[in-house]
mmCIF file of C-alpha atoms and ligand atoms in Angstrom:
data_model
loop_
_atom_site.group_PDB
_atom_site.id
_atom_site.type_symbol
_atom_site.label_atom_id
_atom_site.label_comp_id
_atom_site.label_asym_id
_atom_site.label_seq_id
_atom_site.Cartn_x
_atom_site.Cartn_y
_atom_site.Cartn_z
ATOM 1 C CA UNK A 1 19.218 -2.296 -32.269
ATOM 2 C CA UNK A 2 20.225 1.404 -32.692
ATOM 3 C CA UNK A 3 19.880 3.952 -29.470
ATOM 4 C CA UNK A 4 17.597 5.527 -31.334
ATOM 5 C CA UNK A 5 15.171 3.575 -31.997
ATOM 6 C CA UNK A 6 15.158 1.768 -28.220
ATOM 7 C CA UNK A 7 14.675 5.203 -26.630
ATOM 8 C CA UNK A 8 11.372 5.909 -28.917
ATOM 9 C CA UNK A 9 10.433 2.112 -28.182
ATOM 10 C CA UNK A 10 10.726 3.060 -24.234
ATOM 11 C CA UNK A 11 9.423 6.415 -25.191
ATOM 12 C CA UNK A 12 5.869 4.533 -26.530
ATOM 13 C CA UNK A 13 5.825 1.881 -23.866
ATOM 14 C CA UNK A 14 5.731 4.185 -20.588
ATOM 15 C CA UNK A 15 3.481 6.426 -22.695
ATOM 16 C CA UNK A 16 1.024 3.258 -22.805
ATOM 17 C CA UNK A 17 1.592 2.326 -19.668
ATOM 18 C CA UNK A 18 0.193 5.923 -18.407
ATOM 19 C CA UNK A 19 -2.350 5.756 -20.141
ATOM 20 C CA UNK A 20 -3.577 2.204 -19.612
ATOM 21 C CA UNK A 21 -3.227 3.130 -15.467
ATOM 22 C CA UNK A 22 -5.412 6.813 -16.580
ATOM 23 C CA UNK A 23 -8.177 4.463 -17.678
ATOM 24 C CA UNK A 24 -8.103 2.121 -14.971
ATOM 25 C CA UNK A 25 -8.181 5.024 -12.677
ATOM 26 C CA UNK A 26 -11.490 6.343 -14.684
ATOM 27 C CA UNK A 27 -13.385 3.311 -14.828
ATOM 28 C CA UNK A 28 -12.624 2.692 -11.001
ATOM 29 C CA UNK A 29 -14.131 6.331 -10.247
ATOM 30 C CA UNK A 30 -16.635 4.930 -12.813
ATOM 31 C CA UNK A 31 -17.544 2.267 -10.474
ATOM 32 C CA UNK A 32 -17.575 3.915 -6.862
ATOM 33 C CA UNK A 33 -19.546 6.854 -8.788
ATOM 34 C CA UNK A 34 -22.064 3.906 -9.581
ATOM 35 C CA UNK A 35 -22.041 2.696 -5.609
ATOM 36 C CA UNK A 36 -22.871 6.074 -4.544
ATOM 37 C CA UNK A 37 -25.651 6.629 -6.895
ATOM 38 C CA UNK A 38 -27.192 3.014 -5.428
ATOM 39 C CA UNK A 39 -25.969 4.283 -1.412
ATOM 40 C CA UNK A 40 -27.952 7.386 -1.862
ATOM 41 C CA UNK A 41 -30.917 5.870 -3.383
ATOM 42 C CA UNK A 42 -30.820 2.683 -1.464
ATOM 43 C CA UNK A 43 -29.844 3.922 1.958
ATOM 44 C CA UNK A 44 -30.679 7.150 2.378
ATOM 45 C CA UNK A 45 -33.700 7.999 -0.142
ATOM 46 C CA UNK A 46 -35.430 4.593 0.946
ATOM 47 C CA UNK A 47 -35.215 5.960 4.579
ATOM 48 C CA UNK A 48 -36.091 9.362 5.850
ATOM 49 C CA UNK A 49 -33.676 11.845 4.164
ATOM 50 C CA UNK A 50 -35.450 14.194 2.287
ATOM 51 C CA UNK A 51 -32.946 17.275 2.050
ATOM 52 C CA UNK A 52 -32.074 17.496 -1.340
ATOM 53 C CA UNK A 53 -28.741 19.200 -0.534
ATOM 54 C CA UNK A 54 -27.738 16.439 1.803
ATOM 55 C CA UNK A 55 -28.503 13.919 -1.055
ATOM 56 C CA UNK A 56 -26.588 15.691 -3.320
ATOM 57 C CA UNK A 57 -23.831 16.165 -1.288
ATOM 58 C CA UNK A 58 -23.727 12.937 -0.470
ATOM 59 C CA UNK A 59 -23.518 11.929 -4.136
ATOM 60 C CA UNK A 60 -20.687 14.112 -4.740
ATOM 61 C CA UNK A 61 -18.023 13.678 -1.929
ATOM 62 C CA UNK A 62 -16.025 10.235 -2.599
ATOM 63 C CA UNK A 63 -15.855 8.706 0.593
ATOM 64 C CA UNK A 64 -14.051 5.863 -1.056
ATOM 65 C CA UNK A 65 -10.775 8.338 -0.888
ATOM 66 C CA UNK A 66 -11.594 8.661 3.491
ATOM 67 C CA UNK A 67 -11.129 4.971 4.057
ATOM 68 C CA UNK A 68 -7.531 3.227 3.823
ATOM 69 C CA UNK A 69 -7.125 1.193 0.637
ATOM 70 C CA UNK A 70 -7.735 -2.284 1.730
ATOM 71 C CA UNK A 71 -11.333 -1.388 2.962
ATOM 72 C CA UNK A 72 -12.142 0.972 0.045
ATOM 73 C CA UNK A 73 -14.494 -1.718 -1.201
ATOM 74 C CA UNK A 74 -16.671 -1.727 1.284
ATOM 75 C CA UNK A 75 -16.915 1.985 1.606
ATOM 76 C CA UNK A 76 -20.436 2.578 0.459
ATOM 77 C CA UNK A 77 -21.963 0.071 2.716
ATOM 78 C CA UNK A 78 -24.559 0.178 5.129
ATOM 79 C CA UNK A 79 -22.210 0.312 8.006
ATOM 80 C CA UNK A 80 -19.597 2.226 9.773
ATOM 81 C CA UNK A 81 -15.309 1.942 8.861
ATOM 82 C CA UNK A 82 -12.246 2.589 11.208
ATOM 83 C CA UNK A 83 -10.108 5.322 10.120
ATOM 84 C CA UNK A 84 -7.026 4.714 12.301
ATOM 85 C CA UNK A 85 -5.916 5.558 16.027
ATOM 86 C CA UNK A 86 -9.169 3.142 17.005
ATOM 87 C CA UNK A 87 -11.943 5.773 15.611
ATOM 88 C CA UNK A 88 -14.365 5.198 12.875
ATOM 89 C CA UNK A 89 -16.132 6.968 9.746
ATOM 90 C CA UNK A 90 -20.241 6.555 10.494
ATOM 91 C CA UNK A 91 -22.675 4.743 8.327
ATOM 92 C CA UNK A 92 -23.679 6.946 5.475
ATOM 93 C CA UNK A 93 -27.110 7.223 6.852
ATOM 94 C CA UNK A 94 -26.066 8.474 10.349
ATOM 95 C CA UNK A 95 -24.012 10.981 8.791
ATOM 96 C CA UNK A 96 -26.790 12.228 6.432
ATOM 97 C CA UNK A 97 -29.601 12.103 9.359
ATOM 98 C CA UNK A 98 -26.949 14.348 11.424
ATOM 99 C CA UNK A 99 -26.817 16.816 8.710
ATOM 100 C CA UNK A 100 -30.327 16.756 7.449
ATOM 101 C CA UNK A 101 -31.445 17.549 11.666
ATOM 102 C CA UNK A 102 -28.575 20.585 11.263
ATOM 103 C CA UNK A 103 -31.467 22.118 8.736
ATOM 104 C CA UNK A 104 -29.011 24.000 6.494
ATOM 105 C CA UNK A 105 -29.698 26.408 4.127
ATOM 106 C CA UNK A 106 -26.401 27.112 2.520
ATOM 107 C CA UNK A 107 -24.961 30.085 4.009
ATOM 108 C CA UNK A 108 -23.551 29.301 7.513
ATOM 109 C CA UNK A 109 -21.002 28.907 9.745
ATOM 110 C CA UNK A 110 -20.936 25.522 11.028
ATOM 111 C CA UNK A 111 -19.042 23.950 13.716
ATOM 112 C CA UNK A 112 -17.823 20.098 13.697
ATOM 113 C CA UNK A 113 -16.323 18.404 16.646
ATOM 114 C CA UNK A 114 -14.421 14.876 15.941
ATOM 115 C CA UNK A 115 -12.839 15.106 12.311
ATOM 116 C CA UNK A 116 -11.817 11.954 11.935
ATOM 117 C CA UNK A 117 -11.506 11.443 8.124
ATOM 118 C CA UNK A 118 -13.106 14.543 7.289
ATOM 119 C CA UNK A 119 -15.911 12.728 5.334
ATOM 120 C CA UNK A 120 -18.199 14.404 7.468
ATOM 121 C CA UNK A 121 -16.393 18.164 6.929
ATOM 122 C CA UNK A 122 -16.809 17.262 3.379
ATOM 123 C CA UNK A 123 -20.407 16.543 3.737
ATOM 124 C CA UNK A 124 -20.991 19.919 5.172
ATOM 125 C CA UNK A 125 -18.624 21.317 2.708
ATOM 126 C CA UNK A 126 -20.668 20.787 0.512
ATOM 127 C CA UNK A 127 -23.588 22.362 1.750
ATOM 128 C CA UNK A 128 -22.340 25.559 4.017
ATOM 129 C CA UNK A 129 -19.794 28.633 3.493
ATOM 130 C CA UNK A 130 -17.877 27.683 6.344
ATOM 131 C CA UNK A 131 -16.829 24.685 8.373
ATOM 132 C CA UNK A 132 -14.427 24.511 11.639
ATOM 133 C CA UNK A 133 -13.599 21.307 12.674
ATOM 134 C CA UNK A 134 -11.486 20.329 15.980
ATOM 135 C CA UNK A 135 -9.892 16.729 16.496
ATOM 136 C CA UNK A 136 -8.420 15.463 19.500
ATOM 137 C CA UNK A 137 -5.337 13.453 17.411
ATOM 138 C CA UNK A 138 -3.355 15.453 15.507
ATOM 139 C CA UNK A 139 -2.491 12.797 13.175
ATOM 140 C CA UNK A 140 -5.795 12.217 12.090
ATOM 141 C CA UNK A 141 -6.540 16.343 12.032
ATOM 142 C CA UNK A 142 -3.259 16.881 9.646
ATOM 143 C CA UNK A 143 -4.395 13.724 7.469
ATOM 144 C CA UNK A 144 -7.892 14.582 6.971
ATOM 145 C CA UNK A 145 -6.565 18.446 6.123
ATOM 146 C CA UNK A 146 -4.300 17.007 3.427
ATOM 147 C CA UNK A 147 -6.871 15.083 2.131
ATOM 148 C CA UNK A 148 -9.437 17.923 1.536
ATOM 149 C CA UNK A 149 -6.835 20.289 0.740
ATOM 150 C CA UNK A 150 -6.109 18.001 -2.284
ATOM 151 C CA UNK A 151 -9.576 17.566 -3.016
ATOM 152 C CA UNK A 152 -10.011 21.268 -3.018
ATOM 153 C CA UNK A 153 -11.844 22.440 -0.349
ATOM 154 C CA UNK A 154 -11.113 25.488 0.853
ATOM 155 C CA UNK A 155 -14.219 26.344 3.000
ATOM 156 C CA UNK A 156 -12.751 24.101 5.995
ATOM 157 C CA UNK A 157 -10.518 25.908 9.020
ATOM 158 C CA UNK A 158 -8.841 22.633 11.261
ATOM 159 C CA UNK A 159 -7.490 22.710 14.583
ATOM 160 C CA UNK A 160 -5.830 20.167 16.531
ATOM 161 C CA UNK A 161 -8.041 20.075 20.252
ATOM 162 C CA UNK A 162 -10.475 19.057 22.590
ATOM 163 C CA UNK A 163 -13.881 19.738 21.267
ATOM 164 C CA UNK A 164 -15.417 19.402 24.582
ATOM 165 C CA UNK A 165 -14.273 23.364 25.075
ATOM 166 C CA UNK A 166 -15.491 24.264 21.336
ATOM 167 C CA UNK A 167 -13.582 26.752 18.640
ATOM 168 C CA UNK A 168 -14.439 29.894 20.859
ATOM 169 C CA UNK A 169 -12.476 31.936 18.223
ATOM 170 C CA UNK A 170 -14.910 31.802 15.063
ATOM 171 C CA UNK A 171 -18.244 31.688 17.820
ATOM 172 C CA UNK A 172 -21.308 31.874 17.585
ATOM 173 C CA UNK A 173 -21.903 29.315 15.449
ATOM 174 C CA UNK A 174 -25.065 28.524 13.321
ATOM 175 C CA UNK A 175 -24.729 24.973 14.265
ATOM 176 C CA UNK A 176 -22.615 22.500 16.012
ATOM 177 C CA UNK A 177 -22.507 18.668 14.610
ATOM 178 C CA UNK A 178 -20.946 16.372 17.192
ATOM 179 C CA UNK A 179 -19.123 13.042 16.266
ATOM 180 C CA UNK A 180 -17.940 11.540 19.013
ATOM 181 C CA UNK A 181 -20.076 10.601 22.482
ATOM 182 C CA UNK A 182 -19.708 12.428 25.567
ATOM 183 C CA UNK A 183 -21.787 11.613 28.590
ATOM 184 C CA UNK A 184 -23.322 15.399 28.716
ATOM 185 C CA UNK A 185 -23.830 17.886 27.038
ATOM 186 C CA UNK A 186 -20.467 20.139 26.901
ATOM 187 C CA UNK A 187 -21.701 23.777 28.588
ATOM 188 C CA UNK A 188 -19.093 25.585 26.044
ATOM 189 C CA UNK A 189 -20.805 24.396 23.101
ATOM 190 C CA UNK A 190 -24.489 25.547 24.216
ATOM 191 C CA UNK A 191 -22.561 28.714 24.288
ATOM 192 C CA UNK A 192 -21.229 28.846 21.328
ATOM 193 C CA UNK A 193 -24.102 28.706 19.202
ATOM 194 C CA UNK A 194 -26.512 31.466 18.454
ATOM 195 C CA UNK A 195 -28.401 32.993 20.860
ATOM 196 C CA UNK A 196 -31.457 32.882 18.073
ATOM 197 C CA UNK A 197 -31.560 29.898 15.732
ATOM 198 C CA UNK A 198 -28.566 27.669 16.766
ATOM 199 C CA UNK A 199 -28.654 24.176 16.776
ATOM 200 C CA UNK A 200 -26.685 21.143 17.747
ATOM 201 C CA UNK A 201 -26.974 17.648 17.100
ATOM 202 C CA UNK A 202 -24.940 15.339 19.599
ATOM 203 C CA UNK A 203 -24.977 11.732 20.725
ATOM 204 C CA UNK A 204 -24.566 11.162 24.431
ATOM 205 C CA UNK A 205 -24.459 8.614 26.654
ATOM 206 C CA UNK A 206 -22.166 6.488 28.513
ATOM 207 C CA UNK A 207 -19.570 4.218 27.082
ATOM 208 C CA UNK A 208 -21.376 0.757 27.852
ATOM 209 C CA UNK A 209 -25.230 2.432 27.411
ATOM 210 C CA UNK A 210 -26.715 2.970 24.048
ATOM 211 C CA UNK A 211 -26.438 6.815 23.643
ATOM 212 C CA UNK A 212 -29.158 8.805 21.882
ATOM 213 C CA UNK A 213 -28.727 11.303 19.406
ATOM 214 C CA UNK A 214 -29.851 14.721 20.466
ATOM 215 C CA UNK A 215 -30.928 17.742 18.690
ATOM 216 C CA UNK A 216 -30.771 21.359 20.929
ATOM 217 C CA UNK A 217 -32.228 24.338 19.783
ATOM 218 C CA UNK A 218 -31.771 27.426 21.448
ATOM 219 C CA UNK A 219 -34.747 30.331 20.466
ATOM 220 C CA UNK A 220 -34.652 33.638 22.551
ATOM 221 C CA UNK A 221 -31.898 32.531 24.557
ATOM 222 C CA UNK A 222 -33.921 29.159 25.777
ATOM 223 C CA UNK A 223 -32.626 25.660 25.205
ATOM 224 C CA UNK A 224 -34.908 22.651 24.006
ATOM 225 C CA UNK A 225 -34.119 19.499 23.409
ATOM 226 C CA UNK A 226 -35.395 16.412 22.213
ATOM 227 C CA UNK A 227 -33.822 12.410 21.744
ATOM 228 C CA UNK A 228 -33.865 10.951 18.105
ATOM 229 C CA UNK A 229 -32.498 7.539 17.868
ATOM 230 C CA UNK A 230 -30.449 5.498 19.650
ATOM 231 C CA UNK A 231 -27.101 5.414 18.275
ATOM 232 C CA UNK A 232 -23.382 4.431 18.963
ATOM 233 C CA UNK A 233 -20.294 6.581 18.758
ATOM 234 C CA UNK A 234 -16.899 6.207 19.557
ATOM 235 C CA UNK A 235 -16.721 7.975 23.552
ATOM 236 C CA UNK A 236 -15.444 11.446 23.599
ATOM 237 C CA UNK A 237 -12.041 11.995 25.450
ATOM 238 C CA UNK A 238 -10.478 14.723 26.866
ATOM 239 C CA UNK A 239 -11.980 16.629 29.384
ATOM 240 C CA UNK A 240 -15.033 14.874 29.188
ATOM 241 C CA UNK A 241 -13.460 11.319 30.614
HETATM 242 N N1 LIG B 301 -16.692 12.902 11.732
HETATM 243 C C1 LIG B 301 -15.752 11.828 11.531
HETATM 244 C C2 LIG B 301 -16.042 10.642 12.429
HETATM 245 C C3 LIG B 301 -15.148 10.700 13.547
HETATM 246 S S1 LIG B 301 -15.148 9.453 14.758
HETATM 247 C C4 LIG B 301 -15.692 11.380 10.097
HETATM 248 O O1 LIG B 301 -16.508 11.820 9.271
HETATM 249 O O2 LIG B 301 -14.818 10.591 9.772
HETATM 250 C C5 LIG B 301 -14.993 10.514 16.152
HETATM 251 C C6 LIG B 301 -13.774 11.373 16.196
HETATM 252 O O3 LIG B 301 -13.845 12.184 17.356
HETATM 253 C C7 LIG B 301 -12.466 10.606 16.287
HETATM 254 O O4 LIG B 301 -11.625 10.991 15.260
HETATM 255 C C8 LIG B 301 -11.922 10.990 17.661
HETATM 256 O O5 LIG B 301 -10.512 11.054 17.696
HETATM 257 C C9 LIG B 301 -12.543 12.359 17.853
HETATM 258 N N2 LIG B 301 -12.614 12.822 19.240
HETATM 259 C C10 LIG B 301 -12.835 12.129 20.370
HETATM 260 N N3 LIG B 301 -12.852 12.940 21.445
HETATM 261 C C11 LIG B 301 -12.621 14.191 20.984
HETATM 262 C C12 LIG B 301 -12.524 15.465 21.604
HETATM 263 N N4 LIG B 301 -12.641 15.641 22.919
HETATM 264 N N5 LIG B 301 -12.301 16.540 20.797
HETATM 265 C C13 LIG B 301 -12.169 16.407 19.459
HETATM 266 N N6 LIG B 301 -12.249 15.223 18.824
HETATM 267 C C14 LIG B 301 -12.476 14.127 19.568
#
């Protein structure tokens, strides 16, 4: 066969290749679009979340892309993933329930301690102008920032830390989401939420006890708090054991 003619063959074949792996690509966004329709509806709807921007936002982020590839299939079921170093992604609902008790409206500055994948940044993402999340790892903080860098988020400040002390640089907060366990409440993060207003929602409790997720409010300076459900979190570390 002429040169010619061989390069234009190889030429056509990578070009069909392409696009052959473009449409499998599509249809398998196709398909985890699908599962998150059903999660929402099935999981979340059929329980007790009502905020329609934490439905929607939990339509649109893909969580599918916050698990490794060998678990992706399971990602939109009823139950929690590891993410690497040990640590876990929560069960859609608990991560909808944490942001539906945040009450939201859209405009503020939220605070999330325990990044993980950043499904949960993405979540709030989603909803608020800003998010500030601290990790303990810094492998998980600089893969979680690549992630939602490439995903094109660019309301979300990381730092690499103990959340136990906070992000005392961007305080007061709005609202402070906690997703890991520690067995108290951590005094720098009552005090870096608004004196008027600010919320946090929090599970503690000891390592071998079931914890319970809290919501704090602090109005005129007072603190109340009340338990929600029983839950489970990975323990925080750090200063806190
Ligand atoms: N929000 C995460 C879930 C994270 S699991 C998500 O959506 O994927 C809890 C995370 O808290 C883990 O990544 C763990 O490393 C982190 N963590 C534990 N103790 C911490 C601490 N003291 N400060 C910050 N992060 C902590």
């Amino acid at each position: 066969m002429r040169k010619p003619l061989v390069f234009i063959l190889i030429v056509i074949l990578v070009f069909c290749l392409t696009i052959s792996a473009q449409e499998q690509e599509e249809e398998g966004e196709e398909i985890f679009a699908q599962r998150r329709q059903s999660m929402v509806l099935n999981q979340l709807k059929s329980r007790d979340i009502v905020d329609s921007k934490v439905l929607q936002a939990m339509l649109t982020v893909p969580r599918h892309k916050f698990v490794d590839e060998h678990i992706r299939e399971s990602a939109y079921n009823d139950y929690p993933l590891a993410i690497g170093e040990g640590q876990t992604i929560s069960q859609p609902y608990i991560v909808a329930l944490m942001t539906q008790l945040l009450e939201l409206k859209g405009n503020e500055k939220v605070l999330e301690v325990g990044t993980g994948s950043g499904y949960q940044a993405a979540v709030l993402a989603e909803i608020v102008k800003e998010v500030y999340t601290v990790e303990i790892y810094e492998s998980l903080s600089k893969k979680s920032e690549k992630l939602l860098t490439d995903l094109g988020y660019r309301n979300i400040k990381f730092k690499v830390g103990d959340g136990y002390y906070g992000w005392e640089e961007y305080a007061p907060y709005d609202a402070i989401i906690v997703t890991c366990a520690p067995d108290h409440v951590p005094p720098p993060l009552l005090q870096q939420i608004k004196e008027d207003g600010g919320r946090i929602v929090i599970p503690v409790g000891g390592i071998w006890m079931v914890q319970t997720l809290m919501k704090i409010e602090k109005a005129g300076g007072q603190i109340k708090s009340k338990g929600i459900i029983g839950v489970r979190f990975v323990p925080m570390i750090g200063h806190n054991r």
